[in-house]
Coordinates of C-alpha atoms in Angstrom, one line a residue:
X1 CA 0.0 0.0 0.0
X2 CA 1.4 3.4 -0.6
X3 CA 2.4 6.6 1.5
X4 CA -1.2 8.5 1.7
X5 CA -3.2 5.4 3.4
X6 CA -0.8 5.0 6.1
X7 CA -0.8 8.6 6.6
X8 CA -4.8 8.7 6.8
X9 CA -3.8 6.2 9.7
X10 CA -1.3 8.1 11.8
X11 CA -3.7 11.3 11.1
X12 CA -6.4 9.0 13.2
X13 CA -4.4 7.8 16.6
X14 CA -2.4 8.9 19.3
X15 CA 0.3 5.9 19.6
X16 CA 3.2 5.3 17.2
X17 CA 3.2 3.6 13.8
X18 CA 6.0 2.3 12.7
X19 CA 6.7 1.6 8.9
X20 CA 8.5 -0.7 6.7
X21 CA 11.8 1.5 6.5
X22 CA 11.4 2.9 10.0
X23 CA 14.5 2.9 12.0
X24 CA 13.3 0.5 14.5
X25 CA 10.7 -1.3 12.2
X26 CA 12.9 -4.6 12.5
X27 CA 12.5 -4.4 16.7
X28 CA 8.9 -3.2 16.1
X29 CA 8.5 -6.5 14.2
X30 CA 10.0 -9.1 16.1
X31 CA 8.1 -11.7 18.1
X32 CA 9.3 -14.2 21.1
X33 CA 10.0 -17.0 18.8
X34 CA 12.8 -16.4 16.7
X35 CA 11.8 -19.1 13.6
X36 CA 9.1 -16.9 12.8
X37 CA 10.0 -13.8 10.8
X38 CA 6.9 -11.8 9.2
X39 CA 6.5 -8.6 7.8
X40 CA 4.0 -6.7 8.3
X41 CA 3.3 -3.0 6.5
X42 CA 2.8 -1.4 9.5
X43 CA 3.6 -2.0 13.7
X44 CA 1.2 0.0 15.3
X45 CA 1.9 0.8 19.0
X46 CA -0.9 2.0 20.4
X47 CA -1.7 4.2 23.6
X48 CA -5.7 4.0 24.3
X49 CA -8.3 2.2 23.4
X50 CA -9.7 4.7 20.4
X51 CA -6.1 3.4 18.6
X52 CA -7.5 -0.1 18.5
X53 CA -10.9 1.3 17.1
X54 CA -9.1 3.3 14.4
X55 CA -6.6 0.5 13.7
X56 CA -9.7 -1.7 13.0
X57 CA -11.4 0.8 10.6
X58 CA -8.1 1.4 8.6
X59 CA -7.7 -2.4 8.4
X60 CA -10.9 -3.3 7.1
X61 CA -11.2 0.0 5.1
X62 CA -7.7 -1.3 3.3
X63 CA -8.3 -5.3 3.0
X64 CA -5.5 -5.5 5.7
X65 CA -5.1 -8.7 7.7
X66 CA -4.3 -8.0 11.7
X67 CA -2.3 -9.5 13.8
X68 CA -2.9 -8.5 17.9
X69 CA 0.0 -8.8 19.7
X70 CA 0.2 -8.7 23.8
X71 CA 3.5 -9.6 25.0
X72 CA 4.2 -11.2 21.6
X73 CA 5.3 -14.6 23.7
X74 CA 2.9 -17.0 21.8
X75 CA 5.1 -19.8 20.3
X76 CA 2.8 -20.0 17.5
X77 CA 3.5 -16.4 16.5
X78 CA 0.3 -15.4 16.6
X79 CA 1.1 -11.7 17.1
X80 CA 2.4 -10.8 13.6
X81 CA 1.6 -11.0 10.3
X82 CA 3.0 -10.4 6.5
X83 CA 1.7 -7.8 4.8
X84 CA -0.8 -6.8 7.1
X85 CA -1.0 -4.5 10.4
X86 CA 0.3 -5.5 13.4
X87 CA -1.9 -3.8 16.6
X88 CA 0.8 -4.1 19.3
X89 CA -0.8 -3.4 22.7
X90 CA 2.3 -2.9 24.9
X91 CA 1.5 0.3 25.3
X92 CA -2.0 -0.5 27.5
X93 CA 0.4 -2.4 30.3
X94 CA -1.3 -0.4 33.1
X95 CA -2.3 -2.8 36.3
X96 CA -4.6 -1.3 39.2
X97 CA -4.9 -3.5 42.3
X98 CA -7.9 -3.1 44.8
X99 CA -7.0 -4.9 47.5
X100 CA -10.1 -4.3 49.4
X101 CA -12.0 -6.0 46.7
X102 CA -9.0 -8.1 45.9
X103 CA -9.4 -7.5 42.0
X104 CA -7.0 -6.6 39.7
X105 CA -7.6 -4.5 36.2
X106 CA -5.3 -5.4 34.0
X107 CA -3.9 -3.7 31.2
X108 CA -4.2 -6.0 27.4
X109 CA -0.4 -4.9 26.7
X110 CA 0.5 -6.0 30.3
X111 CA 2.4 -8.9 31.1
X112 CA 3.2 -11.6 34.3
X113 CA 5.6 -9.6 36.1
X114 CA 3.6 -6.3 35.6
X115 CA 0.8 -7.8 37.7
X116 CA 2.8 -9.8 39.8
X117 CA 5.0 -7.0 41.1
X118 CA 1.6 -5.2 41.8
X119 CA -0.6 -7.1 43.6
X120 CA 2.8 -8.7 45.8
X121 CA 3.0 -5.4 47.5
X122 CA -0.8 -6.5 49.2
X123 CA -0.3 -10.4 49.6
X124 CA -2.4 -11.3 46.7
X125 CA -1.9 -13.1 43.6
X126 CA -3.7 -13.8 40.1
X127 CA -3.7 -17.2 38.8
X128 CA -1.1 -16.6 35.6
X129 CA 1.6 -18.8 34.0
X130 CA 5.1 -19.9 34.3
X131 CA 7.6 -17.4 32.8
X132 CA 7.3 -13.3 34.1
X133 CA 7.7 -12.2 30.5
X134 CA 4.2 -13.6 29.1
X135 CA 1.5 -11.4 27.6
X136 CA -0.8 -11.7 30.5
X137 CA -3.6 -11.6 27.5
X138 CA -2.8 -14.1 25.0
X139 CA -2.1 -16.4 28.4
X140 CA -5.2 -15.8 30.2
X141 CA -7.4 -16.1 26.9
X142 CA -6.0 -19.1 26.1
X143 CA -6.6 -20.4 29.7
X144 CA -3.8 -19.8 31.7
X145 CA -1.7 -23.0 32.7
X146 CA 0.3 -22.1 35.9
X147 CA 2.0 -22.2 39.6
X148 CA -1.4 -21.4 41.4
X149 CA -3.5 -24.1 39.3
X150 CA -4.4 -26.5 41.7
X151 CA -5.1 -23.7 44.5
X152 CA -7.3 -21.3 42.8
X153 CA -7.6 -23.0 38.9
X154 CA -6.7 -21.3 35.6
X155 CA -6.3 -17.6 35.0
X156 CA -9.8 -17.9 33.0
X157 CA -11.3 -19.2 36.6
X158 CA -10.4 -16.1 38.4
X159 CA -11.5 -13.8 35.5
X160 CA -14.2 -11.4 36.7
X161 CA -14.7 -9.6 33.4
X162 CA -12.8 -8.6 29.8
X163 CA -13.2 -5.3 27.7
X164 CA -13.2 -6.1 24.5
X165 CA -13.2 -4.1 20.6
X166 CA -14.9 -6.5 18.3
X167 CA -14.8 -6.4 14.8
X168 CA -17.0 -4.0 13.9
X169 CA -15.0 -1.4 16.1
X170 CA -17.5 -1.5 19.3
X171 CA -16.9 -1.6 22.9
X172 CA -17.9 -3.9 24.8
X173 CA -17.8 -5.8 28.8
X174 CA -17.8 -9.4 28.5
X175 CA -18.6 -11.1 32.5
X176 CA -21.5 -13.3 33.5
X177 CA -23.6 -11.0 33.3
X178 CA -22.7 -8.9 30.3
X179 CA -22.6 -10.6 27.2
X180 CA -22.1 -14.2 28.5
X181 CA -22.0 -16.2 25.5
X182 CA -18.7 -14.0 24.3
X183 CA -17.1 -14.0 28.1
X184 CA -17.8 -18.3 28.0
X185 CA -16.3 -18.1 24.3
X186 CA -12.6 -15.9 25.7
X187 CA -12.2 -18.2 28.6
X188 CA -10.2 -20.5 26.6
X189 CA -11.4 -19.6 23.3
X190 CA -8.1 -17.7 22.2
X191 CA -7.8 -14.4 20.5
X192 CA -10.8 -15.0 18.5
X193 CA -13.6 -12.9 18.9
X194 CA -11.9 -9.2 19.3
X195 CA -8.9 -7.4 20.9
X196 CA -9.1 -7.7 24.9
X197 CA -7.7 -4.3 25.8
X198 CA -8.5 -4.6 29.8
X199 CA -9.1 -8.2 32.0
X200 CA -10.4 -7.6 35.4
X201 CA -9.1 -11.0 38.0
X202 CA -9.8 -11.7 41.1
X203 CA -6.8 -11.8 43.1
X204 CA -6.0 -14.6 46.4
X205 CA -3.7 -14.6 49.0
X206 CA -0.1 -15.5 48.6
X207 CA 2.6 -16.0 51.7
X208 CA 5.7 -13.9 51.5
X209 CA 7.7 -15.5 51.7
X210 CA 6.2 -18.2 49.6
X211 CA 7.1 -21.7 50.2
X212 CA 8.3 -23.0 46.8
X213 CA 11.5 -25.1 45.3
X214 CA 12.7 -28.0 43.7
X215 CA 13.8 -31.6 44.4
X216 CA 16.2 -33.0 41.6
X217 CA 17.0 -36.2 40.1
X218 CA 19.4 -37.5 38.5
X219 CA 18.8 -40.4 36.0
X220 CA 19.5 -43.4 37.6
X221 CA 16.5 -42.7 40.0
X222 CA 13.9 -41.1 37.7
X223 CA 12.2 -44.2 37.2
X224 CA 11.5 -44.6 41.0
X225 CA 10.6 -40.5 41.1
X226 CA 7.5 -40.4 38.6
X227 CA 6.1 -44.0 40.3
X228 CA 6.2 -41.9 43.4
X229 CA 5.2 -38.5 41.9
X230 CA 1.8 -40.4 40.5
X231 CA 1.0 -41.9 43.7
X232 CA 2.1 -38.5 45.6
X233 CA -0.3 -36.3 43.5
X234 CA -3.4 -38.8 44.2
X235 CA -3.5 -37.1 47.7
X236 CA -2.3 -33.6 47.5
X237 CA -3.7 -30.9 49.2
X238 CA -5.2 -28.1 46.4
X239 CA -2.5 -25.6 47.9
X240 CA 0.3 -27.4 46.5
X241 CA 0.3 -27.1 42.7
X242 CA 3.6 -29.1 41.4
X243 CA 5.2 -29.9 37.9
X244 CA 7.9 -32.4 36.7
X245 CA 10.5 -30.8 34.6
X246 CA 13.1 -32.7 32.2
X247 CA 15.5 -30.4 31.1
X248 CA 19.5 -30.1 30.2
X249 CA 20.0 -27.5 32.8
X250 CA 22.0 -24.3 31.4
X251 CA 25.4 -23.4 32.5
X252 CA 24.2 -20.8 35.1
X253 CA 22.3 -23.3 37.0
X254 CA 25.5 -24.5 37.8
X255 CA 23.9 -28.5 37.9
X256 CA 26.3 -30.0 35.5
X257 CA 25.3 -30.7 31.8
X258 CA 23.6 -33.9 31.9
X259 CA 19.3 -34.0 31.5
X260 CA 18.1 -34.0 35.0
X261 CA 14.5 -34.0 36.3
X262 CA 12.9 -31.9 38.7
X263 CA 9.6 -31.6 40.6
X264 CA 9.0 -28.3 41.3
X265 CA 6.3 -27.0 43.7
X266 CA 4.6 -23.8 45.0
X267 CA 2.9 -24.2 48.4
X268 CA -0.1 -21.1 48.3
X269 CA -1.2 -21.8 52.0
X270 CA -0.3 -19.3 54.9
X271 CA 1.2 -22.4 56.6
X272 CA 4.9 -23.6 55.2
X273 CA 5.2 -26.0 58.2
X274 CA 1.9 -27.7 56.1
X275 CA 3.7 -27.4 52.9
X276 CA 6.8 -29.1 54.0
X277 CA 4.5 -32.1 55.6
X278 CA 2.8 -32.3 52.0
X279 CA 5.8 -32.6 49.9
X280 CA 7.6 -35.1 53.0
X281 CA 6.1 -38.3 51.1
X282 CA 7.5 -37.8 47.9
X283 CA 11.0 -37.4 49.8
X284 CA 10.5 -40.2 51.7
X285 CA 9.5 -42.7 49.1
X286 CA 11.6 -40.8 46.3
X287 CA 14.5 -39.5 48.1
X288 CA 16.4 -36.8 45.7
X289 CA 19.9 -36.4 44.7
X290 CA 19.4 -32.6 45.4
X291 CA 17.2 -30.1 46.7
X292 CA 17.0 -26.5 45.4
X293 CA 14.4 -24.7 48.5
X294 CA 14.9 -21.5 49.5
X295 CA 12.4 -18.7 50.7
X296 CA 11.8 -15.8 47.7
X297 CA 9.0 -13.7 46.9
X298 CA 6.1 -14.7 44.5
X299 CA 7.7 -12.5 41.3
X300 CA 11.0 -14.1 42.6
X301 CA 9.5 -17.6 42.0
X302 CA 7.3 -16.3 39.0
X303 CA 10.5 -15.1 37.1
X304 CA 12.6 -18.1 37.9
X305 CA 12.7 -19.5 34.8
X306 CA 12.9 -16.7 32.5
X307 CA 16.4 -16.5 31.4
X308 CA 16.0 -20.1 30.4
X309 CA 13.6 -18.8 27.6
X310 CA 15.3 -15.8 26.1
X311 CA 13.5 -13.3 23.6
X312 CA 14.3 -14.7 20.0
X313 CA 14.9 -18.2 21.2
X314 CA 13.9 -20.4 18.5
X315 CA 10.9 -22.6 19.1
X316 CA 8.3 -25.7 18.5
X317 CA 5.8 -27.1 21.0
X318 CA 3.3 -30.0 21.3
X319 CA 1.5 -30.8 23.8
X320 CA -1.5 -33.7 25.4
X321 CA -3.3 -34.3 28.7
X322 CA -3.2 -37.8 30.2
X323 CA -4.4 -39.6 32.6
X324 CA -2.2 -42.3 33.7
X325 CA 1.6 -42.8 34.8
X326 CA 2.2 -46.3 35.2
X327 CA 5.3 -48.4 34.1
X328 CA 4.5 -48.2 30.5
X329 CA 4.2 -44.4 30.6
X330 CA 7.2 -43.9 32.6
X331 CA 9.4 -45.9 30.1
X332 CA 8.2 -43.5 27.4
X333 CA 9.3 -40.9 29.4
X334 CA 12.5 -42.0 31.1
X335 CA 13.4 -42.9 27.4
X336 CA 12.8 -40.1 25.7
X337 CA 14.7 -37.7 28.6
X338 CA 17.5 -39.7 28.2
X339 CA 17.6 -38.9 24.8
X340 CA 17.5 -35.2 25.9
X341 CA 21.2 -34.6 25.6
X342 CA 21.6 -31.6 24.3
X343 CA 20.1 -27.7 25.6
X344 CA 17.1 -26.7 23.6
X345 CA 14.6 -28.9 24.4
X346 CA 12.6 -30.1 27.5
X347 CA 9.3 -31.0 28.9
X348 CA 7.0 -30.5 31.8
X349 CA 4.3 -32.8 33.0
X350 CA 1.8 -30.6 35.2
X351 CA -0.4 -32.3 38.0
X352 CA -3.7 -31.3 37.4
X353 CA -6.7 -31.8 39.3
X354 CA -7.5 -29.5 43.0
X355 CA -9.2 -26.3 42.2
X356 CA -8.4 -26.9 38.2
X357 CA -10.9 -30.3 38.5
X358 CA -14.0 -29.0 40.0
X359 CA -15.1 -26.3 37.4
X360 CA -17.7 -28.5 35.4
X361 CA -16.7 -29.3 31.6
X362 CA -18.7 -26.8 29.8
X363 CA -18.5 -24.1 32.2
X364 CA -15.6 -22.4 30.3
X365 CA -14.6 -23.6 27.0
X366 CA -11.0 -25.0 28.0
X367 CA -10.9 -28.6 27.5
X368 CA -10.6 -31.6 29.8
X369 CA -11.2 -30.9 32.7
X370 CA -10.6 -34.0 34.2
X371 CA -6.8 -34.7 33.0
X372 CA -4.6 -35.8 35.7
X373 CA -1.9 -34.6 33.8
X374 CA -0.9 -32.2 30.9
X375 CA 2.0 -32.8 29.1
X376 CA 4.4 -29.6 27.6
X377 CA 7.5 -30.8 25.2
X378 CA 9.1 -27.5 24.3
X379 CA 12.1 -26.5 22.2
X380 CA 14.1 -23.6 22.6
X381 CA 17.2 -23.3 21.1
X382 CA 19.5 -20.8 19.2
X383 CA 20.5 -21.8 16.0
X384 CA 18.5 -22.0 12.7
X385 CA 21.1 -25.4 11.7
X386 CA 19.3 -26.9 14.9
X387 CA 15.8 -26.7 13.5
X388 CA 15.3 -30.1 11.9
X389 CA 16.6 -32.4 14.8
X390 CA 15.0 -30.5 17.8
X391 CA 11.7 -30.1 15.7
X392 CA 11.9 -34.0 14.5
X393 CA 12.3 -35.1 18.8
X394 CA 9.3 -32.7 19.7
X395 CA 7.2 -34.3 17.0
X396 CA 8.7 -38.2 17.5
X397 CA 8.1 -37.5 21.8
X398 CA 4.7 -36.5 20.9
X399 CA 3.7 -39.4 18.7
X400 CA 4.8 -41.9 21.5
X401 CA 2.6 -40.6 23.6
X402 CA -0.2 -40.0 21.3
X403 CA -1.5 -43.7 22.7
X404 CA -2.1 -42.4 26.5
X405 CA -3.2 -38.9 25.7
X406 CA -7.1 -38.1 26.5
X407 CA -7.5 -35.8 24.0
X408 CA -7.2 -32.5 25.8
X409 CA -5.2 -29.8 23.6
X410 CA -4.1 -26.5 25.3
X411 CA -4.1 -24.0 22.8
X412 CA -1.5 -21.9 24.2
X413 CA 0.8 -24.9 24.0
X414 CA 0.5 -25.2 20.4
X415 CA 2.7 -24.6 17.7
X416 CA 2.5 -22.9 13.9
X417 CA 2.2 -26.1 12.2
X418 CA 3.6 -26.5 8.4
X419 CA 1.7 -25.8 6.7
X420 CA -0.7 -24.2 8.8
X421 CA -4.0 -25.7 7.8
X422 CA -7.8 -23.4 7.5
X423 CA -9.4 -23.3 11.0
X424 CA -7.1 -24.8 12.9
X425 CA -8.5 -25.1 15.8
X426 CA -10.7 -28.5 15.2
X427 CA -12.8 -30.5 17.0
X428 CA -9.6 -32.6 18.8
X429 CA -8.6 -29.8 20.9
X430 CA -12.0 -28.6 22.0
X431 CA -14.4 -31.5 21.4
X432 CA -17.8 -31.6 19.1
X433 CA -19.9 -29.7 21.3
X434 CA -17.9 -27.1 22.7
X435 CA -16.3 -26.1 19.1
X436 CA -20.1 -26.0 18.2
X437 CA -20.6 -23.7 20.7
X438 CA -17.3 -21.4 19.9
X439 CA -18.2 -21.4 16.3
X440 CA -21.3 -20.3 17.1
X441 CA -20.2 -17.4 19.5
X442 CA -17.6 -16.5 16.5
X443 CA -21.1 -16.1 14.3
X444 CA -22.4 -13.9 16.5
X445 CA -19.2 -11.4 17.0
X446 CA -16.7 -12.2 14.4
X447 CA -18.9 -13.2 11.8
X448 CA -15.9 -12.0 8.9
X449 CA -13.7 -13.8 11.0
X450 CA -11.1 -10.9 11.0
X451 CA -9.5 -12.1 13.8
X452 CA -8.4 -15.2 12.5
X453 CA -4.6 -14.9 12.9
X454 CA -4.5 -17.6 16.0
X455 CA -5.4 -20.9 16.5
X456 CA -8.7 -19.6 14.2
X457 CA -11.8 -20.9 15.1
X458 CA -14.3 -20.4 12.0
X459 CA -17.6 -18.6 12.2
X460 CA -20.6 -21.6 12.2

């Protein structure tokens, strides 16, 4: 497109567009996941509200695909597009904590550390994910898979209400009680239905210090760990949300550079006395080869693994629930981590169940409900001459266990697939029924489906 149209759109907002050209249109561009490298016409950073509306007129007035970018961490890259405009929301990072209330508005460009900074200072936490540099966003909207799951549930089960621009450039509250059908269809539904610019959470109680760490083991005893780990997790109480991490640890984690596994835990209860008794049985009947448990602060715990998963890492993900981890399921594993030789690849097998379990299937549109497990192998390596061998493990890892999964799909686990296929969010990852439903919900708000740059689910 030429020079006037893209000046008829800086005439219209208040943020920064940045052009193909633009010193700093290669930065403006860039995404989390470093294999993916599109470009757009135009980055547009915006600074209210009235920036999305206008971004959304120009779009559809000039045949423009958009791309709506958070904190740009989906692995899919999701949050950029060629030849289209990019609606970067990093500028609407704004986070107001009531503690009285114990809610929490939320900015659409904000991300983990942003809130969890925030609502630290008043001994409350949201329900968010794993690494401090998410999009807060993208991760709640595609459920919200983290430390607090078993205590309090997904991010989408704390979510009071969203503000939301929909296609046609309108305003509007999605809760329970305003505009249900399109608040069931973003708890879990993805990015499909318009740009979130505000989410509104409750917030819980979090210790400080918080009560969280690691026990590690080396291979010769992994075998024995996820036996134990199963039968462990049948009894846990909800305030102890744990995770079992293979990884090649990096060099700064000063473990040596051999695959190791550790079950990490958070404990959310006032109580650490409680918390050490809960994790005592897993020592006891799993003894590891180290322990890594020292007080910190929520962010501190929030942002532990961060460095591990550098902006521009290169990366490809699949992902399954399951629902058992007996002998057979363990030799896949233990197999496939020994395998794991190299840094740029890992996996983490979340205990669900607690607080996640007892919101009814249906209730939001995030799938299966009753996993036991949910199984994340991730790559994240450096170099482009890498891409074949870690991509060909991800996919072999995930085809072994294709026989155990139950057919749960987290969306926000998923890859770009090659080639990416029309509507690609089918009815394995949500089901008949509920993709029946989300279709339906896309009818009524995205009936164009212009927001179709994500996992898309297609108007029906």
């Amino acid at each position: 497109m030429d020079q006037p149209d893209l000046s008829a759109l800086r005439e219209r907002i208040g943020g920064t567009l940045v052009l193909d050209g633009d010193p700093g249109f290669d930065d403006a561009r860039r995404i989390w996941n470093g294999m993916i490298d599109r470009r757009p016409v135009a980055v547009l950073r915006v600074a209210s509200v009235d920036d999305v509306v206008a971004a959304l007129a120009f779009a559809r007035e000039a045949s423009l695909s958009v791309a709506v970018r958070g904190g740009g961490h989906n692995v899919a890259g999701n949050g950029s597009v060629d030849a289209g405009l990019v609606i970067d929301l990093g500028g609407l990072a704004s986070v107001e904590v009531d503690a009285g209330e114990r809610t929490v508005r939320v900015g659409g460009g904000a991300r983990l550390g942003d809130v969890d900074r925030a609502t630290a200072e008043y001994g409350l936490a949201v329900p968010l994910g794993v690494v401090s540099r998410t999009g807060v966003a993208g991760l709640t909207l595609g459920g919200g898979v983290g430390w607090l799951l078993r205590a309090h549930g997904l991010s989408i089960d704390s979510l009071l209400s969203a503000d939301v621009v929909t296609a046609s450039g309108t305003l509007v509250r999605a809760s329970a009680r305003e505009n249900p059908d399109l608040f069931w269809g973003l708890r879990g539904g993805g990015g499909n239905f318009g740009v979130v610019t505000s989410l509104t959470f409750r917030a819980h109680p979090i210790p400080a210090p918080v009560f969280a760490g690691n026990l590690i083991y080396r291979p010769d005893h992994w075998r024995q760990a996820l036996l134990a780990f199963d039968e462990w997790g049948r009894t846990l109480p909800d305030e102890l949300t744990a995770i079992a991490t293979f990884i090649v640890p990096p060099p700064d984690w000063e473990l040596g550079a051999d695959p190791l596994l550790l079950v990490g835990f958070a404990w959310s209860g006032a109580d650490a006395a409680a918390g050490e008794a809960a994790i005592e049985p897993l020592r006891r009947e799993a003894p590891p080869d180290l322990e890594a448990i020292e007080p910190m602060t929520w962010p501190q715990w929030q942002s532990a693994v961060d460095d591990t998963f550098p902006f521009g890492v290169r990366a490809y993900w699949k992902n399954t629930s399951f629902d058992r981890l007996d002998e057979e399921v363990a030799d896949v594993l233990v197999r496939r981590a020994l395998e794991q030789t190299w840094q740029g690849t890992g996996f983490d097998i979340h205990l669900m169940g607690g607080a996640f379990a007892r919101v009814p299937e249906g209730d939001t549109a995030f799938p299966a409900r009753s996993a036991r497990y949910w199984l994340n192998i991730y790559g994240f390596w450096a170099n482009e001459s890498d891409d074949a061998d870690r991509i060909r493990f991800v996919r072999g890892f995930a085809d072994d266990m294709a026989g155990f999964s139950s057919g749960g799909q987290y969306v926000n686990f998923m890859a770009a697939e090659d080639p990416a296929p029309a509507g690609v969010a089918p009815a394995p990852v949500y089901g008949e029924e509920t993709l029946r439903r989300l279709g339906a919900v896309k009818a009524s708000w995205d009936p164009d489906n212009v927001f179709r740059l994500n996992h898309n689910i297609l108007p029906g």
